[in-house]
Amino acid sequence: MKLIFLGPPGAGKGTQAAGVSAHLGVPHISTGDMFRSAISNQTPTGLEAKRYIDAGQLVPDSVTIAMVRERLAMDDCKAGYLLDGFPRTVEQAIALDEISAPDAVVDIDVPDERLLSRLTGRRICGKCHGTFHISKLADAHTCPVCGGEVYQRSDDMPETIATRLKAYHESTEPLIGYYTGLGKLRRVNGDNQLEEVFKAILASLE
Ligand code: ADP
Ligand code: ZN
C-alpha cells in the first residue's frame, strides 16, 4: 500500500502515521523528521534546509524531492510507504507520480483555530521521539511514556506557526484538488479523539 497523509501542520499526521504504518506494515516516512535528523547530523541537506525550517518556510522542491527519491529507493519501500509531510507542493506531487505514485491520499482536516493551540502546546520527547500536548503531561518536562526530557520544536513558536499555516494554504492545499481529480482523495475529520481519527483513517481506506 502506498499512502500519503495530507493536512495542515498540527493536524496529527505524525501521530496517526506512526499507528497506521505499524498497522499496514509499511515504513513511515516523515520529511520533517528526515530534515531534523539531517540538521542534527549536519549533512549538506541539513545545512541547506535549516534556514527554511527555522523561518517556517518550505524547503526548496529540488532538495526535498532528491531526499525523498533516495529514501523511496530503499529496500523497505518495496512493501509500499506512508508519506507524512510529502508532497507539500504540486511540483512535489508530480515528481512523486513519476517516482512511485500513491494508491490513496488521506486528508486529515482540522480547522485553523484549533491548530494554533495544538502547535504551541506540542512537546517532543528527546529520547523516544513521542509527541505530546502539554495539557496531557503530568510534569511539563517529562515524557509520560519513557521518562525522557521533552522539548519544544524551534519552529513551534507563534510567529513561525503563522508562516507555516500560510505556506500550507498557499502551496499545499491545492493538492486536495490535484488528488481529487485523480480520484485518490479520502477526507477524515482530524478534530476528534486520537482513537476516533485512527478508526476513521482505516475506514476511509477500505
Ligand atoms: P508540520 O507538519 O508540523 O509542519 P513537519 O515536521 O512535517 O511539520 O515539517 C517541518 C518543516 O520541515 C516544514 O515547516 C518545512 O520547512 C520542512 N518540510 C517538511 N516537509 C517538507 C516538504 N515536503 N517540502 C518542503 N519543506 C518541507
Ligand atoms: Zn519518551
mmCIF file of C-alpha atoms and ligand atoms in Angstrom:
data_model
loop_
_atom_site.group_PDB
_atom_site.id
_atom_site.type_symbol
_atom_site.label_atom_id
_atom_site.label_comp_id
_atom_site.label_asym_id
_atom_site.label_seq_id
_atom_site.Cartn_x
_atom_site.Cartn_y
_atom_site.Cartn_z
ATOM 1 C CA MET A 1 0.000 0.000 0.000
ATOM 2 C CA LYS A 2 1.302 3.437 -0.971
ATOM 3 C CA LEU A 3 -0.261 6.132 1.129
ATOM 4 C CA ILE A 4 0.009 9.874 1.686
ATOM 5 C CA PHE A 5 -1.149 11.801 4.742
ATOM 6 C CA LEU A 6 -2.105 15.340 3.847
ATOM 7 C CA GLY A 7 -3.215 18.066 6.225
ATOM 8 C CA PRO A 8 -2.093 21.279 7.901
ATOM 9 C CA PRO A 9 0.748 21.424 10.436
ATOM 10 C CA GLY A 10 -0.663 20.201 13.754
ATOM 11 C CA ALA A 11 -3.384 18.027 12.176
ATOM 12 C CA GLY A 12 -1.892 14.956 13.846
ATOM 13 C CA LYS A 13 -0.329 13.453 10.730
ATOM 14 C CA GLY A 14 2.802 12.270 12.543
ATOM 15 C CA THR A 15 0.960 10.680 15.469
ATOM 16 C CA GLN A 16 -1.550 8.906 13.220
ATOM 17 C CA ALA A 17 1.112 7.882 10.708
ATOM 18 C CA ALA A 18 3.054 6.033 13.411
ATOM 19 C CA GLY A 19 -0.003 3.876 14.255
ATOM 20 C CA VAL A 20 -1.227 3.378 10.703
ATOM 21 C CA SER A 21 2.208 2.440 9.310
ATOM 22 C CA ALA A 22 2.616 -0.217 12.010
ATOM 23 C CA HIS A 23 -0.900 -1.497 11.252
ATOM 24 C CA LEU A 24 -0.267 -1.705 7.500
ATOM 25 C CA GLY A 25 3.358 -2.859 7.686
ATOM 26 C CA VAL A 26 4.752 -0.057 5.530
ATOM 27 C CA PRO A 27 7.536 2.379 6.510
ATOM 28 C CA HIS A 28 6.503 5.744 7.979
ATOM 29 C CA ILE A 29 8.435 8.389 6.062
ATOM 30 C CA SER A 30 8.274 11.888 7.530
ATOM 31 C CA THR A 31 10.181 14.519 5.568
ATOM 32 C CA GLY A 32 10.098 16.799 8.631
ATOM 33 C CA ASP A 33 11.812 14.073 10.721
ATOM 34 C CA MET A 34 14.299 13.404 7.923
ATOM 35 C CA PHE A 35 15.202 17.101 7.772
ATOM 36 C CA ARG A 36 15.529 17.341 11.551
ATOM 37 C CA SER A 37 17.854 14.347 11.647
ATOM 38 C CA ALA A 38 19.851 15.760 8.686
ATOM 39 C CA ILE A 39 20.194 19.014 10.639
ATOM 40 C CA SER A 40 21.408 17.298 13.798
ATOM 41 C CA ASN A 41 23.893 15.251 11.733
ATOM 42 C CA GLN A 42 24.975 18.421 9.878
ATOM 43 C CA THR A 43 24.684 16.816 6.446
ATOM 44 C CA PRO A 44 24.663 19.054 3.330
ATOM 45 C CA THR A 45 20.866 18.611 3.066
ATOM 46 C CA GLY A 46 20.504 19.564 6.724
ATOM 47 C CA LEU A 47 22.629 22.668 6.358
ATOM 48 C CA GLU A 48 20.598 23.746 3.323
ATOM 49 C CA ALA A 49 17.208 23.004 4.923
ATOM 50 C CA LYS A 50 17.793 24.584 8.316
ATOM 51 C CA ARG A 51 17.241 28.232 7.418
ATOM 52 C CA TYR A 52 13.946 27.498 5.676
ATOM 53 C CA ILE A 53 12.629 25.335 8.509
ATOM 54 C CA ASP A 54 13.598 27.859 11.183
ATOM 55 C CA ALA A 55 11.730 30.540 9.216
ATOM 56 C CA GLY A 56 8.643 28.329 8.815
ATOM 57 C CA GLN A 57 9.081 28.219 5.032
ATOM 58 C CA LEU A 58 9.092 25.197 2.759
ATOM 59 C CA VAL A 59 12.462 23.733 1.837
ATOM 60 C CA PRO A 60 13.014 24.113 -1.951
ATOM 61 C CA ASP A 61 11.427 21.364 -4.061
ATOM 62 C CA SER A 62 14.738 20.286 -5.620
ATOM 63 C CA VAL A 63 16.250 19.485 -2.198
ATOM 64 C CA THR A 64 13.110 17.784 -0.861
ATOM 65 C CA ILE A 65 12.399 15.711 -3.963
ATOM 66 C CA ALA A 66 16.007 14.458 -4.129
ATOM 67 C CA MET A 67 15.855 13.371 -0.486
ATOM 68 C CA VAL A 68 12.536 11.511 -0.943
ATOM 69 C CA ARG A 69 13.668 9.880 -4.187
ATOM 70 C CA GLU A 70 16.655 8.409 -2.367
ATOM 71 C CA ARG A 71 14.520 7.219 0.547
ATOM 72 C CA LEU A 72 11.901 5.541 -1.660
ATOM 73 C CA ALA A 73 14.648 3.603 -3.452
ATOM 74 C CA MET A 74 15.470 1.754 -0.212
ATOM 75 C CA ASP A 75 14.510 -1.887 0.271
ATOM 76 C CA ASP A 76 11.816 -1.412 2.916
ATOM 77 C CA CYS A 77 9.727 0.635 0.460
ATOM 78 C CA LYS A 78 9.121 -2.444 -1.687
ATOM 79 C CA ALA A 79 6.161 -3.066 0.673
ATOM 80 C CA GLY A 80 4.844 0.445 -0.017
ATOM 81 C CA TYR A 81 5.119 3.621 2.030
ATOM 82 C CA LEU A 82 3.256 6.024 4.251
ATOM 83 C CA LEU A 83 4.440 9.534 3.433
ATOM 84 C CA ASP A 84 3.856 12.159 6.126
ATOM 85 C CA GLY A 85 4.612 15.748 5.105
ATOM 86 C CA PHE A 86 5.332 14.984 1.444
ATOM 87 C CA PRO A 87 4.239 16.083 -1.119
ATOM 88 C CA ARG A 88 3.619 19.650 0.046
ATOM 89 C CA THR A 89 3.559 21.329 -3.382
ATOM 90 C CA VAL A 90 2.035 20.392 -6.734
ATOM 91 C CA GLU A 91 5.556 20.114 -8.161
ATOM 92 C CA GLN A 92 6.414 17.528 -5.476
ATOM 93 C CA ALA A 93 3.188 15.623 -6.244
ATOM 94 C CA ILE A 94 4.032 15.469 -9.954
ATOM 95 C CA ALA A 95 7.547 14.224 -9.103
ATOM 96 C CA LEU A 96 6.117 11.545 -6.792
ATOM 97 C CA ASP A 97 3.759 10.331 -9.537
ATOM 98 C CA GLU A 98 6.873 9.706 -11.640
ATOM 99 C CA ILE A 99 8.887 8.062 -8.849
ATOM 100 C CA SER A 100 6.155 5.848 -7.328
ATOM 101 C CA ALA A 101 2.525 7.008 -7.495
ATOM 102 C CA PRO A 102 0.391 6.699 -4.331
ATOM 103 C CA ASP A 103 -2.710 4.473 -4.126
ATOM 104 C CA ALA A 104 -4.614 6.791 -1.786
ATOM 105 C CA VAL A 105 -4.287 10.184 -0.134
ATOM 106 C CA VAL A 106 -5.826 10.798 3.295
ATOM 107 C CA ASP A 107 -6.568 14.438 4.050
ATOM 108 C CA ILE A 108 -6.750 14.980 7.815
ATOM 109 C CA ASP A 109 -8.931 18.022 8.298
ATOM 110 C CA VAL A 110 -8.614 20.353 11.302
ATOM 111 C CA PRO A 111 -9.848 23.964 11.398
ATOM 112 C CA ASP A 112 -7.132 26.660 11.648
ATOM 113 C CA GLU A 113 -8.343 27.946 15.018
ATOM 114 C CA ARG A 114 -7.604 24.536 16.613
ATOM 115 C CA LEU A 115 -4.141 24.260 15.078
ATOM 116 C CA LEU A 116 -2.526 27.165 16.898
ATOM 117 C CA SER A 117 -3.090 25.722 20.390
ATOM 118 C CA ARG A 118 -2.102 22.247 19.209
ATOM 119 C CA LEU A 119 1.192 23.555 17.816
ATOM 120 C CA THR A 120 2.171 25.955 20.610
ATOM 121 C CA GLY A 121 1.398 23.201 23.157
ATOM 122 C CA ARG A 122 3.286 20.489 21.296
ATOM 123 C CA ARG A 123 6.206 18.841 23.105
ATOM 124 C CA ILE A 124 8.568 16.170 21.779
ATOM 125 C CA CYS A 125 10.450 13.562 23.791
ATOM 126 C CA GLY A 126 14.201 13.741 23.197
ATOM 127 C CA LYS A 127 14.549 10.040 23.959
ATOM 128 C CA CYS A 128 11.623 8.134 22.363
ATOM 129 C CA HIS A 129 10.590 10.953 19.947
ATOM 130 C CA GLY A 130 6.941 10.700 21.019
ATOM 131 C CA THR A 131 4.759 13.796 20.553
ATOM 132 C CA PHE A 132 2.501 15.052 23.352
ATOM 133 C CA HIS A 133 0.315 18.039 24.099
ATOM 134 C CA ILE A 134 1.442 19.930 27.184
ATOM 135 C CA SER A 135 -2.075 19.666 28.663
ATOM 136 C CA LYS A 136 -1.631 15.876 28.790
ATOM 137 C CA LEU A 137 1.654 15.963 30.703
ATOM 138 C CA ALA A 138 1.611 15.479 34.480
ATOM 139 C CA ASP A 139 5.019 17.137 34.602
ATOM 140 C CA ALA A 140 5.734 19.728 31.897
ATOM 141 C CA HIS A 141 9.291 18.435 31.380
ATOM 142 C CA THR A 142 8.934 14.647 31.458
ATOM 143 C CA CYS A 143 7.816 12.138 28.826
ATOM 144 C CA PRO A 144 4.857 10.077 30.137
ATOM 145 C CA VAL A 145 5.984 7.064 28.092
ATOM 146 C CA CYS A 146 9.723 6.716 28.738
ATOM 147 C CA GLY A 147 10.577 9.363 31.339
ATOM 148 C CA GLY A 148 12.863 11.222 28.922
ATOM 149 C CA GLU A 149 13.042 15.002 28.826
ATOM 150 C CA VAL A 150 10.589 16.744 26.477
ATOM 151 C CA TYR A 151 11.398 19.834 24.408
ATOM 152 C CA GLN A 152 9.558 22.300 22.166
ATOM 153 C CA ARG A 153 10.379 22.347 18.442
ATOM 154 C CA SER A 154 12.117 25.556 17.403
ATOM 155 C CA ASP A 155 9.521 26.102 14.644
ATOM 156 C CA ASP A 156 6.576 25.742 17.071
ATOM 157 C CA MET A 157 6.748 29.424 18.076
ATOM 158 C CA PRO A 158 3.694 31.638 17.333
ATOM 159 C CA GLU A 159 5.361 33.811 14.617
ATOM 160 C CA THR A 160 6.762 30.792 12.784
ATOM 161 C CA ILE A 161 3.464 28.918 13.060
ATOM 162 C CA ALA A 162 1.677 31.742 11.209
ATOM 163 C CA THR A 163 4.174 31.452 8.340
ATOM 164 C CA ARG A 164 3.745 27.653 8.240
ATOM 165 C CA LEU A 165 -0.058 27.920 8.081
ATOM 166 C CA LYS A 166 0.249 30.438 5.259
ATOM 167 C CA ALA A 167 2.593 28.098 3.366
ATOM 168 C CA TYR A 168 0.079 25.294 3.901
ATOM 169 C CA HIS A 169 -2.848 27.272 2.473
ATOM 170 C CA GLU A 170 -0.870 28.663 -0.449
ATOM 171 C CA SER A 171 1.277 25.711 -1.505
ATOM 172 C CA THR A 172 -0.135 22.511 -0.029
ATOM 173 C CA GLU A 173 -3.922 22.945 -0.052
ATOM 174 C CA PRO A 174 -4.001 22.874 -3.889
ATOM 175 C CA LEU A 175 -3.035 19.193 -3.586
ATOM 176 C CA ILE A 176 -6.576 18.469 -2.384
ATOM 177 C CA GLY A 177 -7.824 19.408 -5.849
ATOM 178 C CA TYR A 178 -4.943 17.582 -7.524
ATOM 179 C CA TYR A 179 -5.706 14.248 -5.833
ATOM 180 C CA THR A 180 -9.475 14.698 -6.031
ATOM 181 C CA GLY A 181 -9.022 14.963 -9.790
ATOM 182 C CA LEU A 182 -7.122 11.663 -9.758
ATOM 183 C CA GLY A 183 -9.885 10.033 -7.663
ATOM 184 C CA LYS A 184 -7.461 9.283 -4.809
ATOM 185 C CA LEU A 185 -8.574 11.675 -2.079
ATOM 186 C CA ARG A 186 -10.134 10.451 1.207
ATOM 187 C CA ARG A 187 -11.230 13.023 3.788
ATOM 188 C CA VAL A 188 -11.090 12.385 7.525
ATOM 189 C CA ASN A 189 -12.129 14.692 10.368
ATOM 190 C CA GLY A 190 -8.980 15.227 12.465
ATOM 191 C CA ASP A 191 -10.712 17.353 15.111
ATOM 192 C CA ASN A 192 -11.526 14.352 17.278
ATOM 193 C CA GLN A 193 -10.021 11.887 19.795
ATOM 194 C CA LEU A 194 -6.873 10.075 18.590
ATOM 195 C CA GLU A 195 -8.557 6.640 18.513
ATOM 196 C CA GLU A 196 -11.548 8.017 16.603
ATOM 197 C CA VAL A 197 -9.294 9.578 13.980
ATOM 198 C CA PHE A 198 -7.328 6.328 13.723
ATOM 199 C CA LYS A 199 -10.534 4.340 13.091
ATOM 200 C CA ALA A 200 -11.777 6.887 10.563
ATOM 201 C CA ILE A 201 -8.499 6.665 8.635
ATOM 202 C CA LEU A 202 -8.661 2.863 8.429
ATOM 203 C CA ALA A 203 -12.336 3.040 7.414
ATOM 204 C CA SER A 204 -11.503 5.539 4.657
ATOM 205 C CA LEU A 205 -9.036 3.018 3.189
ATOM 206 C CA GLU A 206 -11.465 0.131 2.910
HETATM 207 P P1 ADP B 1 4.475 20.073 10.461
HETATM 208 O O1 ADP B 1 3.638 19.125 9.663
HETATM 209 O O2 ADP B 1 4.120 20.097 11.887
HETATM 210 O O3 ADP B 1 4.575 21.441 9.845
HETATM 211 P P2 ADP B 1 6.949 18.737 9.612
HETATM 212 O O4 ADP B 1 7.771 18.061 10.630
HETATM 213 O O5 ADP B 1 6.214 17.922 8.636
HETATM 214 O O6 ADP B 1 5.975 19.629 10.484
HETATM 215 O O7 ADP B 1 7.829 19.802 8.790
HETATM 216 C C1 ADP B 1 8.642 20.746 9.429
HETATM 217 C C2 ADP B 1 9.282 21.654 8.396
HETATM 218 O O8 ADP B 1 10.126 20.886 7.510
HETATM 219 C C3 ADP B 1 8.319 22.385 7.476
HETATM 220 O O9 ADP B 1 7.800 23.582 8.052
HETATM 221 C C4 ADP B 1 9.212 22.671 6.257
HETATM 222 O O10 ADP B 1 10.078 23.756 6.495
HETATM 223 C C5 ADP B 1 10.060 21.412 6.181
HETATM 224 N N1 ADP B 1 9.454 20.386 5.285
HETATM 225 C C6 ADP B 1 8.963 19.186 5.644
HETATM 226 N N2 ADP B 1 8.463 18.518 4.589
HETATM 227 C C7 ADP B 1 8.619 19.330 3.511
HETATM 228 C C8 ADP B 1 8.281 19.236 2.127
HETATM 229 N N3 ADP B 1 7.666 18.163 1.607
HETATM 230 N N4 ADP B 1 8.603 20.286 1.313
HETATM 231 C C9 ADP B 1 9.210 21.367 1.794
HETATM 232 N N5 ADP B 1 9.543 21.541 3.087
HETATM 233 C C10 ADP B 1 9.251 20.532 3.959
HETATM 234 ZN ZN ZN B 2 9.793 9.425 25.660
#
